[in-house]
Amino acid sequence: MRWTQLFIPTLREDPAEAELVSHKLLMRAGYIRKVAAGVYNYLPLMLMVLNKISQIVREEMNRQGAIEMLMPVLVPAELWQESGRWQSFGKELMKMKDRHEHDLILGGTHEEVVTDIVRKTVKSYRQLPLILYQIQNKFRDEIRPRFGLMRGREFIMKDAYSFDRDEAGHKISYQKMVDAYYQIFKRCGLDSIKVESDTGAMGGRMAHEFMVIVDTDGGEDVLLLCDKCDYATNLEMATSIAEEIPQDSHEKPMEVVDTPNAGTVEEVTAYLGVKPTHLVKTLLYKADNDYIAALIRGDRELNETKLKNYLHAITLDICDGVTVAQLTNAPVGFAGPVGLSGVKVVADTEVMKMKNFVVGANQRDKHIVNANVHRDFHVDAVVDIRNAAEGETCPACNKGRLYSRRGIEVGNTFNLGTKYSGSMNAGYLDENGQEKTIIMGSYGVGITRTAQAAVEKFNDDKGIIWPRSIAPFDVIIEPLNFEDKAQQEAALELYDKCAKTNIKALLDDRNERAGVKLNDADLIGVPLRLTIGAKSLKEGKIEFKARSSPEVHLIDQTQAVWTAEEVLAKL
Ligand code: ATP
Ligand code: MG
């Protein structure tokens, strides 16, 4: 294609609103433009990339026997009410009403819709197993849409759903999808790792996430991995074996002490001269309609996913200062479990091993020292609600040390069990005519997020460096002066030759300064550049450069396309 016949609005400057390098580059290089928070135009180059990723996804899904279809975006509320997710999906669900005041949603995932089709069509064990998938725009009212395509309110997803007779069958389907995913990301030029994850809003029994490791802010997820075995888990789910802290042998008398202006763990422990490991933090939350006091050791971080899962809560929000004051009669920083009423006290398992620790006294500028569980306050539940940490012992092999990496979740796989088939009555008759419930799985790939993950991973100070398999073009032909007849002829000849092979070429036919053209070529990230300049052309040569390497080779004009073919095959 010719540049002038495309729409590639590149920018000189980084857009102010973009934080991530990938977001900046996609804006600057003319791939995307924002319409509203988390809603983007996919401009022509972006669409080419998305189509390439979709095609790879399609081929790998088809290879595993999955069948493509397309479900509606507009979904009646009744289906979601039937599964219970009308409530439990929370505010992320994009709800609307039609002119008859009928509730509808814009689909953010399609377990309900697909279960509805299957319950109406599948009757016999002979029709199973079945894997259906689609590639479609999804809608979620994300609390914090950000980072460009990484977390949008409208985004493109491949979602697949498996239907099996039993768990053994499900295991086979699940493995097919896992195999497809490794292949998909590999073909997109991305190494992915599979980690255990929370089942979250999908529900079900077990889940994995596919992560692209990036150690930038783009890696929204923190992962913990073992250095000795294959334990790999999202921090949300990670457990560990932690070293125990020596404790006093006897309980000492509890005492209220002054801690003027000391509300944080650092301030209180510095003032009292104790270690954070001898303090218990009291964090107040509202879980749906209940108030919760979560107790955790002073040096630990609370894991909200673990707490939320334990409580089976739809929403979990930390209390603001006004609520903290109502519940404790004190400002933030002085809450403690002793004498606290009207809240459910959930203690982390480590707290139960502590003796003579510091807690807030529920009075301004006061803490309690030598507090002890049972003797001084009641605990309603003991649960692991802490974040596992780097350096701790692996819970799987009991030998290795955990280390952490950051990742972008590009896909995931869920064993849904009978969560939807049970509540929505999707069954079949087995060989003996017995009524059985279908076992389901659900499998997502973020097409738009995968595209941006590749940019977050592959770039330099000049722009994007696309992996060949998902680049919008294979080659960019750059006549430095397109007005010059000889250069124009040479460029068109190369362009025609490319068209005769399977090389997808972009011809920069703009009458721009050479510097602008070369900068733009680097910015948009096409894997190979063939540059035609007046001087070299006189000797029948052109400049050959791979975007990923600084080396420039002068090659024979007649050899250019042939060489490009050879180099591209290796990319
Ligand atoms: P996250 O934890 O990042 O919110 P999720 O668990 O909600 O993701 P799923 O509901 O399983 O994600 O969706 C499947 C895939 O769709 C994800 O693995 C991700 O690649 C992509 N995805 C999910 N939410 C978004 C979003 N808001 N914007 C872009 N892609 C998304
Ligand atoms: Mg989400």
Coordinates of C-alpha atoms and ligand atoms in Angstrom, one line a residue:
M1 CA 0.0 0.0 0.0
R2 CA 1.0 3.6 -0.4
W3 CA 1.4 5.8 2.6
T4 CA -0.6 8.6 1.0
Q5 CA -3.5 6.3 0.5
L6 CA -3.5 5.2 4.1
F7 CA -4.4 7.2 7.3
I8 CA -1.3 7.3 9.5
P9 CA -1.5 10.4 11.7
T10 CA 1.9 10.3 13.4
L11 CA 2.7 12.8 16.2
R12 CA 6.0 14.6 16.9
E13 CA 5.5 14.7 20.6
D14 CA 4.5 12.2 23.2
P15 CA 0.8 12.6 24.2
A16 CA 0.6 14.0 27.7
E17 CA -2.1 11.6 28.8
A18 CA -0.1 8.4 28.1
E19 CA 2.1 6.9 30.9
L20 CA 3.3 3.6 29.4
V21 CA 5.8 3.6 26.6
S22 CA 3.5 1.3 24.6
H23 CA 0.6 3.7 25.0
K24 CA 2.7 6.7 24.0
L25 CA 4.1 4.8 20.9
L26 CA 0.7 3.6 19.7
M27 CA -0.6 7.2 19.9
R28 CA 2.5 8.8 18.4
A29 CA 2.8 6.2 15.6
G30 CA -0.7 6.8 14.5
Y31 CA -2.2 3.4 15.5
I32 CA -4.8 4.6 18.0
R33 CA -6.8 7.7 19.0
K34 CA -8.8 8.0 22.2
V35 CA -12.6 8.7 22.0
A36 CA -13.3 8.5 25.7
A37 CA -11.7 6.9 28.8
G38 CA -11.0 3.3 27.8
V39 CA -12.5 3.7 24.4
Y40 CA -10.3 3.9 21.3
N41 CA -10.3 4.2 17.5
Y42 CA -8.2 1.5 16.0
L43 CA -6.7 3.3 13.0
P44 CA -5.7 1.4 9.9
L45 CA -2.3 0.2 11.0
M46 CA -3.8 -0.9 14.3
L47 CA -6.5 -2.8 12.5
M48 CA -3.9 -4.6 10.4
V49 CA -2.1 -5.7 13.6
L50 CA -5.4 -6.8 15.3
N51 CA -6.4 -8.7 12.2
K52 CA -3.1 -10.5 12.2
I53 CA -3.4 -11.5 15.9
S54 CA -7.0 -12.5 15.4
Q55 CA -5.9 -14.7 12.4
I56 CA -3.2 -16.4 14.5
V57 CA -5.8 -17.0 17.3
R58 CA -8.3 -18.4 14.8
E59 CA -5.8 -20.8 13.3
E60 CA -4.7 -22.1 16.6
M61 CA -8.3 -22.4 17.9
N62 CA -9.4 -24.2 14.8
R63 CA -6.4 -26.5 15.0
Q64 CA -7.7 -27.7 18.4
G65 CA -11.1 -28.3 17.0
A66 CA -12.8 -25.2 18.4
I67 CA -15.6 -23.8 16.2
E68 CA -16.0 -20.1 15.5
M69 CA -19.3 -18.3 15.8
L70 CA -20.5 -14.8 16.7
M71 CA -22.8 -14.0 19.6
P72 CA -24.6 -10.7 20.2
V73 CA -23.1 -7.9 22.1
L74 CA -26.5 -6.9 23.3
V75 CA -27.7 -9.3 25.9
P76 CA -31.0 -9.4 27.8
A77 CA -30.6 -9.1 31.6
E78 CA -32.7 -12.2 32.2
L79 CA -29.8 -14.5 31.3
W80 CA -27.5 -12.8 33.7
Q81 CA -30.1 -12.8 36.4
E82 CA -30.5 -16.6 35.9
S83 CA -26.8 -17.2 36.5
G84 CA -26.7 -14.7 39.4
R85 CA -24.1 -12.5 37.8
W86 CA -26.5 -9.6 37.3
Q87 CA -25.6 -8.9 40.9
S88 CA -22.3 -10.6 41.4
F89 CA -20.4 -9.1 38.5
G90 CA -20.7 -5.7 40.3
K91 CA -20.3 -2.4 38.7
E92 CA -18.1 -3.6 35.8
L93 CA -21.2 -4.9 34.1
M94 CA -22.3 -2.3 31.5
K95 CA -26.0 -2.1 32.0
M96 CA -28.6 -0.2 29.9
K97 CA -32.3 0.0 29.3
D98 CA -34.2 -0.1 26.0
R99 CA -37.2 2.1 25.2
H100 CA -39.5 -0.3 26.9
E101 CA -37.5 0.0 30.2
H102 CA -36.2 -3.5 29.6
D103 CA -32.8 -4.2 31.2
L104 CA -30.0 -5.1 28.9
I105 CA -26.3 -5.5 29.2
L106 CA -23.4 -4.9 26.7
G107 CA -21.6 -8.2 27.0
G108 CA -18.3 -8.3 28.9
T109 CA -18.0 -12.0 28.7
H110 CA -20.4 -14.6 27.3
E111 CA -20.8 -17.6 29.6
E112 CA -24.6 -17.0 29.9
V113 CA -25.3 -16.5 26.2
V114 CA -23.3 -19.6 25.2
T115 CA -24.8 -21.7 27.9
D116 CA -28.2 -20.7 26.7
I117 CA -27.6 -21.8 23.2
V118 CA -26.1 -25.1 24.3
R119 CA -28.9 -25.9 26.7
K120 CA -31.4 -25.4 23.8
T121 CA -29.4 -27.4 21.3
V122 CA -27.4 -30.1 23.0
K123 CA -29.5 -33.0 24.2
S124 CA -27.3 -36.1 23.9
Y125 CA -23.8 -37.2 25.0
R126 CA -23.2 -37.7 21.2
Q127 CA -23.1 -33.9 20.7
L128 CA -20.3 -33.5 23.2
P129 CA -17.5 -32.5 23.6
L130 CA -18.0 -29.1 22.0
I131 CA -15.8 -25.9 22.0
L132 CA -17.3 -22.7 20.7
Y133 CA -15.5 -19.4 20.3
Q134 CA -15.8 -15.9 19.0
I135 CA -13.7 -12.8 18.5
Q136 CA -15.7 -9.8 19.5
N137 CA -15.8 -6.4 21.1
K138 CA -16.3 -6.6 24.9
F139 CA -17.6 -4.0 27.3
R140 CA -16.6 -3.6 30.9
D141 CA -17.1 -0.5 33.1
E142 CA -13.6 -0.8 34.5
I143 CA -13.1 1.3 37.6
R144 CA -9.8 2.5 36.3
P145 CA -9.6 2.3 32.5
R146 CA -6.0 3.1 31.7
F147 CA -2.8 2.4 29.8
G148 CA -4.4 2.7 26.4
L149 CA -5.6 -0.7 25.1
M150 CA -4.3 -2.5 28.2
R151 CA -7.4 -1.8 30.2
G152 CA -10.2 -0.5 28.1
R153 CA -13.9 -0.2 28.7
E154 CA -14.4 -1.5 25.1
F155 CA -11.8 -4.0 23.9
I156 CA -11.5 -7.0 21.6
M157 CA -11.4 -10.5 23.1
K158 CA -11.4 -14.0 21.8
D159 CA -13.6 -16.0 24.2
A160 CA -14.0 -19.7 23.9
Y161 CA -16.2 -22.1 25.9
S162 CA -15.9 -25.8 26.3
F163 CA -18.7 -28.3 27.0
D164 CA -17.9 -31.8 28.2
R165 CA -19.6 -34.8 29.5
D166 CA -17.4 -35.1 32.6
E167 CA -14.3 -33.9 34.4
A168 CA -12.1 -36.3 32.4
G169 CA -13.4 -34.8 29.1
H170 CA -13.0 -31.3 30.5
K171 CA -9.4 -32.0 31.3
I172 CA -8.7 -32.8 27.6
S173 CA -10.5 -29.7 26.4
Y174 CA -8.7 -27.5 28.9
Q175 CA -5.3 -28.9 27.8
K176 CA -6.2 -28.2 24.2
M177 CA -6.8 -24.6 25.0
V178 CA -3.6 -24.4 27.0
D179 CA -1.7 -25.8 24.1
A180 CA -3.4 -23.4 21.7
Y181 CA -2.4 -20.5 24.0
Y182 CA 1.3 -21.3 24.2
Q183 CA 1.2 -21.5 20.4
I184 CA -0.7 -18.3 19.9
F185 CA 1.6 -16.2 22.0
K186 CA 4.7 -17.8 20.6
R187 CA 3.5 -17.1 17.1
C188 CA 2.8 -13.5 18.1
G189 CA 6.5 -13.3 19.1
L190 CA 5.7 -13.3 22.8
D191 CA 7.1 -15.7 25.4
S192 CA 4.3 -16.5 27.8
I193 CA 4.2 -18.2 31.1
K194 CA 1.2 -19.9 32.7
V195 CA 0.5 -19.1 36.3
E196 CA -2.2 -20.2 38.7
S197 CA -4.8 -17.5 39.3
D198 CA -7.9 -16.5 41.2
T199 CA -11.2 -17.5 39.6
G200 CA -12.6 -14.0 40.2
A201 CA -15.9 -13.0 38.6
M202 CA -15.9 -16.1 36.3
G203 CA -16.3 -18.4 39.4
G204 CA -15.6 -22.0 39.0
R205 CA -12.9 -24.3 40.3
M206 CA -9.5 -23.6 38.9
A207 CA -7.9 -21.0 36.7
H208 CA -4.7 -20.1 35.0
E209 CA -3.4 -16.9 33.4
F210 CA -1.0 -16.5 30.6
M211 CA 1.4 -13.8 31.3
V212 CA 3.9 -11.9 29.2
I213 CA 6.7 -10.9 31.5
V214 CA 7.6 -7.2 31.4
D215 CA 9.4 -5.4 34.1
T216 CA 7.8 -2.1 33.4
D217 CA 4.7 -0.4 34.8
G218 CA 2.8 -2.1 32.1
G219 CA 3.1 -5.3 34.1
E220 CA 0.0 -4.8 36.2
D221 CA 0.2 -8.2 37.7
V222 CA 2.8 -9.4 40.2
L223 CA 3.7 -13.0 40.0
L224 CA 5.6 -15.3 42.4
L225 CA 7.7 -18.1 41.0
C226 CA 9.8 -20.8 42.6
D227 CA 13.5 -21.0 41.8
K228 CA 13.4 -24.8 42.2
C229 CA 10.1 -26.1 41.0
D230 CA 7.4 -25.0 38.5
Y231 CA 5.3 -23.2 41.1
A232 CA 4.1 -20.0 39.4
T233 CA 1.2 -18.0 40.8
N234 CA -0.4 -14.6 40.6
L235 CA 0.3 -12.8 43.9
E236 CA -3.5 -12.6 44.4
M237 CA -3.4 -16.4 45.0
A238 CA 0.2 -17.0 46.2
T239 CA 0.9 -18.7 49.5
S240 CA 4.3 -19.3 51.1
I241 CA 6.1 -20.8 54.0
A242 CA 7.4 -17.8 56.0
E243 CA 10.0 -17.8 58.7
E244 CA 8.5 -17.6 62.2
I245 CA 9.3 -14.7 64.4
P246 CA 10.4 -15.6 68.0
Q247 CA 7.8 -14.7 70.5
D248 CA 7.8 -14.0 74.3
S249 CA 7.0 -17.1 76.4
H250 CA 4.4 -15.3 78.6
E251 CA 1.6 -12.8 78.1
K252 CA 2.4 -9.5 79.7
P253 CA -0.2 -7.1 81.1
M254 CA -1.9 -5.0 78.4
E255 CA -1.3 -1.2 78.6
V256 CA -2.6 1.9 76.8
V257 CA 0.3 4.2 75.9
D258 CA 0.6 7.6 74.2
T259 CA 1.7 7.7 70.6
P260 CA 1.4 11.4 69.7
N261 CA 0.8 12.0 66.0
A262 CA 2.0 8.5 65.3
G263 CA -0.5 6.8 63.0
T264 CA 1.5 4.8 60.5
V265 CA 3.3 1.5 61.2
E266 CA 6.7 3.3 60.8
E267 CA 5.8 6.2 63.1
V268 CA 4.3 4.0 65.9
T269 CA 7.1 1.4 65.8
A270 CA 9.8 4.1 65.7
Y271 CA 8.1 6.0 68.6
L272 CA 7.7 2.8 70.7
G273 CA 11.0 1.3 69.7
V274 CA 9.5 -2.0 68.5
K275 CA 9.8 -3.9 65.2
P276 CA 6.9 -3.8 62.7
T277 CA 6.8 -7.6 63.2
H278 CA 5.5 -6.9 66.7
L279 CA 2.6 -4.7 65.7
V280 CA -0.8 -5.8 64.3
K281 CA -2.4 -3.5 61.8
T282 CA -6.2 -3.2 61.9
L283 CA -7.6 -2.4 58.4
L284 CA -11.3 -1.5 58.2
Y285 CA -13.2 -2.5 55.1
K286 CA -16.8 -2.5 53.9
A287 CA -17.6 -5.8 52.3
D288 CA -21.0 -5.4 50.6
N289 CA -23.1 -4.3 53.6
D290 CA -20.8 -5.5 56.5
Y291 CA -17.9 -3.9 58.2
I292 CA -14.7 -5.9 58.5
A293 CA -11.6 -5.4 60.6
A294 CA -8.8 -7.2 59.0
L295 CA -5.8 -7.9 61.3
I296 CA -2.4 -8.4 59.8
R297 CA 1.2 -8.2 61.0
G298 CA 2.8 -4.7 60.7
D299 CA 5.3 -5.6 58.1
R300 CA 2.8 -7.5 55.9
E301 CA 0.6 -6.4 53.0
L302 CA -3.1 -7.4 53.1
N303 CA -4.2 -9.4 50.1
E304 CA -7.6 -8.0 49.2
T305 CA -8.4 -10.9 46.8
K306 CA -7.9 -13.5 49.5
L307 CA -10.1 -11.4 51.9
K308 CA -12.8 -10.9 49.3
N309 CA -12.9 -14.6 48.4
Y310 CA -13.1 -15.6 52.0
L311 CA -16.0 -13.2 52.6
H312 CA -17.7 -14.2 49.3
A313 CA -18.1 -10.4 48.9
I314 CA -19.1 -8.7 45.6
T315 CA -17.5 -5.4 46.7
L316 CA -14.7 -4.8 49.1
D317 CA -13.7 -1.2 49.8
I318 CA -11.4 0.2 52.4
C319 CA -13.3 2.6 54.8
D320 CA -12.7 6.3 54.4
G321 CA -11.8 8.5 57.3
V322 CA -15.4 9.4 58.3
T323 CA -16.4 5.7 58.5
V324 CA -13.2 4.9 60.5
A325 CA -14.0 7.7 62.9
Q326 CA -17.6 6.4 63.3
L327 CA -16.4 2.8 63.9
T328 CA -13.5 3.5 66.2
N329 CA -14.1 7.0 67.7
A330 CA -10.6 7.9 66.5
P331 CA -9.0 9.2 63.3
V332 CA -7.3 6.8 60.8
G333 CA -4.1 5.3 62.3
F334 CA -5.4 4.3 65.7
A335 CA -7.9 1.5 65.0
G336 CA -7.5 -1.7 67.0
P337 CA -9.4 -4.8 67.8
V338 CA -9.7 -4.3 71.6
G339 CA -13.2 -3.2 72.5
L340 CA -14.1 -2.7 68.8
S341 CA -17.8 -3.5 68.2
G342 CA -20.1 -3.7 65.1
V343 CA -17.4 -5.2 62.9
K344 CA -16.4 -8.8 62.0
V345 CA -12.8 -9.4 63.0
V346 CA -10.8 -11.4 60.5
A347 CA -7.2 -12.2 61.6
D348 CA -4.4 -13.4 59.3
T349 CA -3.0 -16.7 60.4
E350 CA 0.3 -15.2 61.4
V351 CA -1.4 -12.9 63.9
M352 CA -2.5 -16.0 65.8
K353 CA 1.2 -16.9 66.5
M354 CA 2.0 -13.5 67.9
K355 CA 2.3 -12.5 71.6
N356 CA 2.5 -9.1 73.3
F357 CA 2.0 -7.0 70.2
V358 CA 1.1 -3.4 69.6
V359 CA -2.4 -2.4 68.3
G360 CA -4.3 0.8 67.9
A361 CA -6.3 1.8 71.0
N362 CA -9.3 3.3 69.2
Q363 CA -8.4 6.7 70.7
R364 CA -6.6 9.6 69.1
D365 CA -2.8 9.4 69.7
K366 CA -3.0 6.2 71.7
H367 CA -1.9 2.6 71.1
I368 CA -2.0 -0.5 73.2
V369 CA 1.1 -2.5 74.0
N370 CA 1.2 -6.2 75.0
A371 CA -2.1 -7.1 73.4
N372 CA -2.9 -10.8 73.0
V373 CA -5.5 -12.6 71.0
H374 CA -8.3 -14.4 73.0
R375 CA -7.3 -12.7 76.3
D376 CA -7.9 -9.1 75.1
F377 CA -10.1 -9.4 72.0
H378 CA -12.2 -11.8 70.1
V379 CA -11.5 -13.0 66.5
D380 CA -14.3 -14.1 64.3
A381 CA -12.2 -15.9 61.7
V382 CA -8.6 -16.9 61.1
V383 CA -7.7 -16.8 57.4
D384 CA -4.6 -16.4 55.2
I385 CA -5.1 -12.9 54.1
R386 CA -1.5 -11.7 53.6
N387 CA 0.5 -11.3 50.5
A388 CA 3.2 -13.9 50.1
A389 CA 6.6 -12.3 49.6
E390 CA 9.8 -12.7 47.7
G391 CA 12.5 -14.8 49.4
E392 CA 10.0 -16.9 51.3
T393 CA 9.9 -20.7 50.9
C394 CA 7.9 -22.3 48.1
P395 CA 4.6 -23.9 49.4
A396 CA 4.8 -26.5 46.6
C397 CA 8.2 -28.0 47.0
N398 CA 9.1 -26.7 50.4
K399 CA 12.7 -26.1 49.2
G400 CA 12.9 -23.3 46.6
R401 CA 12.7 -19.6 47.3
L402 CA 10.0 -17.5 45.7
Y403 CA 11.0 -14.6 43.4
S404 CA 8.7 -12.1 41.8
R405 CA 8.2 -10.8 38.3
R406 CA 5.7 -8.5 36.7
G407 CA 3.4 -9.6 33.9
I408 CA 0.7 -8.5 31.5
E409 CA -2.2 -11.0 31.5
V410 CA -2.9 -11.7 27.9
G411 CA -5.1 -14.7 28.3
N412 CA -6.7 -17.0 30.8
T413 CA -8.4 -20.4 31.2
F414 CA -11.0 -21.4 33.7
N415 CA -12.5 -24.7 34.8
L416 CA -16.0 -23.6 35.4
G417 CA -17.3 -26.9 36.6
T418 CA -21.1 -26.7 36.7
K419 CA -21.3 -23.1 37.8
Y420 CA -23.3 -22.0 34.7
S421 CA -24.6 -25.4 33.4
G422 CA -26.0 -26.0 36.9
S423 CA -27.7 -22.7 37.5
M424 CA -29.0 -22.5 33.9
N425 CA -29.9 -26.2 33.5
A426 CA -27.6 -27.2 30.7
G427 CA -27.6 -31.0 30.7
Y428 CA -27.5 -34.0 28.4
L429 CA -28.6 -37.6 28.4
D430 CA -25.7 -40.1 28.8
E431 CA -25.4 -43.5 27.2
N432 CA -27.8 -45.0 29.7
G433 CA -30.4 -42.3 29.3
Q434 CA -29.5 -40.6 32.5
E435 CA -29.7 -36.8 32.9
K436 CA -26.2 -35.3 33.5
T437 CA -25.0 -31.8 33.9
I438 CA -22.4 -30.5 31.4
I439 CA -18.9 -29.5 32.6
M440 CA -17.8 -26.2 31.2
G441 CA -14.6 -24.2 30.7
S442 CA -14.0 -20.7 29.6
Y443 CA -10.9 -19.3 27.8
G444 CA -10.1 -15.7 27.0
V445 CA -7.4 -13.9 25.0
G446 CA -7.2 -10.1 25.0
I447 CA -6.6 -9.4 21.3
T448 CA -6.1 -5.6 21.9
R449 CA -4.1 -6.1 25.1
T450 CA -1.8 -8.7 23.4
A451 CA -1.1 -6.1 20.6
Q452 CA -0.1 -3.5 23.1
A453 CA 1.9 -6.0 25.2
A454 CA 4.0 -6.7 22.1
V455 CA 4.7 -2.9 21.9
E456 CA 5.5 -2.7 25.6
K457 CA 8.0 -5.5 25.1
F458 CA 9.5 -4.5 21.8
N459 CA 10.5 -0.9 21.3
D460 CA 13.4 1.5 21.5
D461 CA 13.9 5.3 21.7
K462 CA 12.9 5.6 18.1
G463 CA 9.6 3.7 18.2
I464 CA 7.9 0.3 17.9
I465 CA 9.7 -2.8 16.8
W466 CA 7.0 -5.3 15.8
P467 CA 7.6 -9.0 15.6
R468 CA 7.2 -9.9 12.0
S469 CA 4.2 -12.1 12.5
I470 CA 2.0 -9.3 13.7
A471 CA 3.5 -6.2 12.0
P472 CA 1.1 -4.2 9.8
F473 CA 3.7 -4.5 6.9
D474 CA 6.8 -6.6 6.4
V475 CA 8.7 -4.0 4.5
I476 CA 8.7 -0.2 4.2
I477 CA 10.1 1.2 0.9
E478 CA 11.6 4.6 1.5
P479 CA 12.5 6.7 -1.5
L480 CA 14.1 9.7 0.2
N481 CA 12.9 11.9 -2.6
F482 CA 9.8 10.6 -4.3
E483 CA 9.7 13.5 -6.7
D484 CA 13.0 12.3 -8.1
K485 CA 12.2 10.2 -11.2
A486 CA 14.9 7.6 -10.8
Q487 CA 14.1 7.1 -7.1
Q488 CA 10.4 6.9 -7.9
E489 CA 10.9 4.3 -10.6
A490 CA 13.2 2.2 -8.4
A491 CA 10.7 2.4 -5.5
L492 CA 7.8 1.3 -7.7
E493 CA 9.8 -1.5 -9.2
L494 CA 10.5 -2.8 -5.7
Y495 CA 6.9 -2.3 -4.7
D496 CA 5.7 -4.4 -7.7
K497 CA 8.2 -7.1 -7.0
C498 CA 7.0 -7.3 -3.4
A499 CA 3.4 -7.6 -4.5
K500 CA 4.5 -10.6 -6.6
T501 CA 5.9 -12.4 -3.6
N502 CA 4.1 -12.7 -0.3
I503 CA 5.9 -9.7 1.2
K504 CA 3.5 -7.0 2.4
A505 CA 5.1 -3.7 1.5
L506 CA 4.3 -0.1 2.5
L507 CA 5.6 2.5 0.0
D508 CA 6.3 5.8 1.5
D509 CA 5.3 8.0 -1.4
R510 CA 5.1 11.2 0.6
N511 CA 6.8 14.4 -0.5
E512 CA 8.3 14.9 3.0
R513 CA 11.8 15.7 4.1
A514 CA 14.0 12.5 4.2
G515 CA 14.5 12.9 8.0
V516 CA 10.8 13.0 8.7
K517 CA 10.2 9.9 6.5
L518 CA 13.0 7.9 8.2
N519 CA 11.8 8.9 11.7
D520 CA 8.3 7.9 10.8
A521 CA 9.5 4.6 9.4
D522 CA 11.3 3.8 12.7
L523 CA 8.3 5.0 14.7
I524 CA 5.7 2.7 13.1
G525 CA 8.0 -0.2 13.5
V526 CA 7.9 -2.1 10.2
P527 CA 10.5 -5.0 10.5
L528 CA 12.5 -4.2 7.3
R529 CA 13.3 -0.9 5.6
L530 CA 14.5 -0.6 2.0
T531 CA 15.9 3.0 1.5
I532 CA 16.4 4.5 -1.9
G533 CA 18.8 7.4 -2.0
A534 CA 20.2 9.4 -5.0
K535 CA 23.8 8.5 -4.4
S536 CA 23.6 4.8 -3.9
L537 CA 21.0 4.4 -6.6
K538 CA 23.5 5.6 -9.2
E539 CA 25.5 2.5 -8.3
G540 CA 22.5 0.3 -8.5
K541 CA 22.4 -0.1 -4.7
I542 CA 19.8 0.4 -2.0
E543 CA 20.1 0.5 1.7
F544 CA 18.8 -2.5 3.6
K545 CA 18.0 -2.3 7.3
A546 CA 16.2 -4.4 9.8
R547 CA 14.3 -2.3 12.4
S548 CA 15.7 -4.4 15.2
S549 CA 19.3 -3.9 14.3
P550 CA 21.4 -0.7 13.8
E551 CA 23.3 -2.3 10.9
V552 CA 22.8 -0.9 7.4
H553 CA 23.8 -2.9 4.4
L554 CA 24.1 -1.6 0.9
I555 CA 22.8 -4.3 -1.5
D556 CA 22.2 -4.6 -5.1
Q557 CA 18.9 -3.2 -6.2
T558 CA 18.1 -6.5 -8.0
Q559 CA 18.8 -8.5 -4.9
A560 CA 16.7 -6.4 -2.6
V561 CA 13.4 -8.3 -2.6
W562 CA 15.1 -11.7 -2.7
T563 CA 17.2 -10.7 0.4
A564 CA 14.1 -9.3 2.1
E565 CA 12.3 -12.6 1.6
E566 CA 15.2 -14.5 3.1
V567 CA 15.6 -12.2 6.1
L568 CA 11.9 -12.1 6.8
A569 CA 11.7 -15.9 6.8
K570 CA 14.0 -15.8 9.8
L571 CA 12.2 -13.1 11.7
Ligands
ATP1 P1 -7.9 -8.4 34.5 O1 -7.5 -9.2 35.7 O2 -6.7 -7.8 33.8 O3 -9.0 -7.4 34.8 P2 -9.8 -10.4 33.8 O4 -9.4 -11.5 34.7 O5 -10.9 -9.5 34.1 O6 -8.5 -9.5 33.5 P3 -11.0 -12.0 31.7 O7 -12.3 -11.6 32.1 O8 -10.7 -13.4 32.0 O9 -9.9 -11.0 32.3 O10 -10.8 -11.6 30.2 C1 -10.0 -12.4 29.3 C2 -8.8 -11.6 28.7 O11 -9.3 -10.4 28.2 C3 -7.8 -11.2 29.7 O12 -6.8 -12.2 29.9 C4 -7.2 -9.9 29.1 O13 -6.2 -10.3 28.2 C5 -8.4 -9.3 28.4 N1 -9.0 -8.2 29.1 C6 -9.7 -8.3 30.2 N2 -10.2 -7.1 30.6 C7 -9.7 -6.2 29.7 C8 -9.7 -4.8 29.6 N3 -10.5 -4.1 30.4 N4 -9.1 -4.2 28.5 C9 -8.4 -5.0 27.6 N5 -8.3 -6.3 27.7 C10 -8.9 -6.9 28.8
MG2 MG -11.0 -7.6 35.0

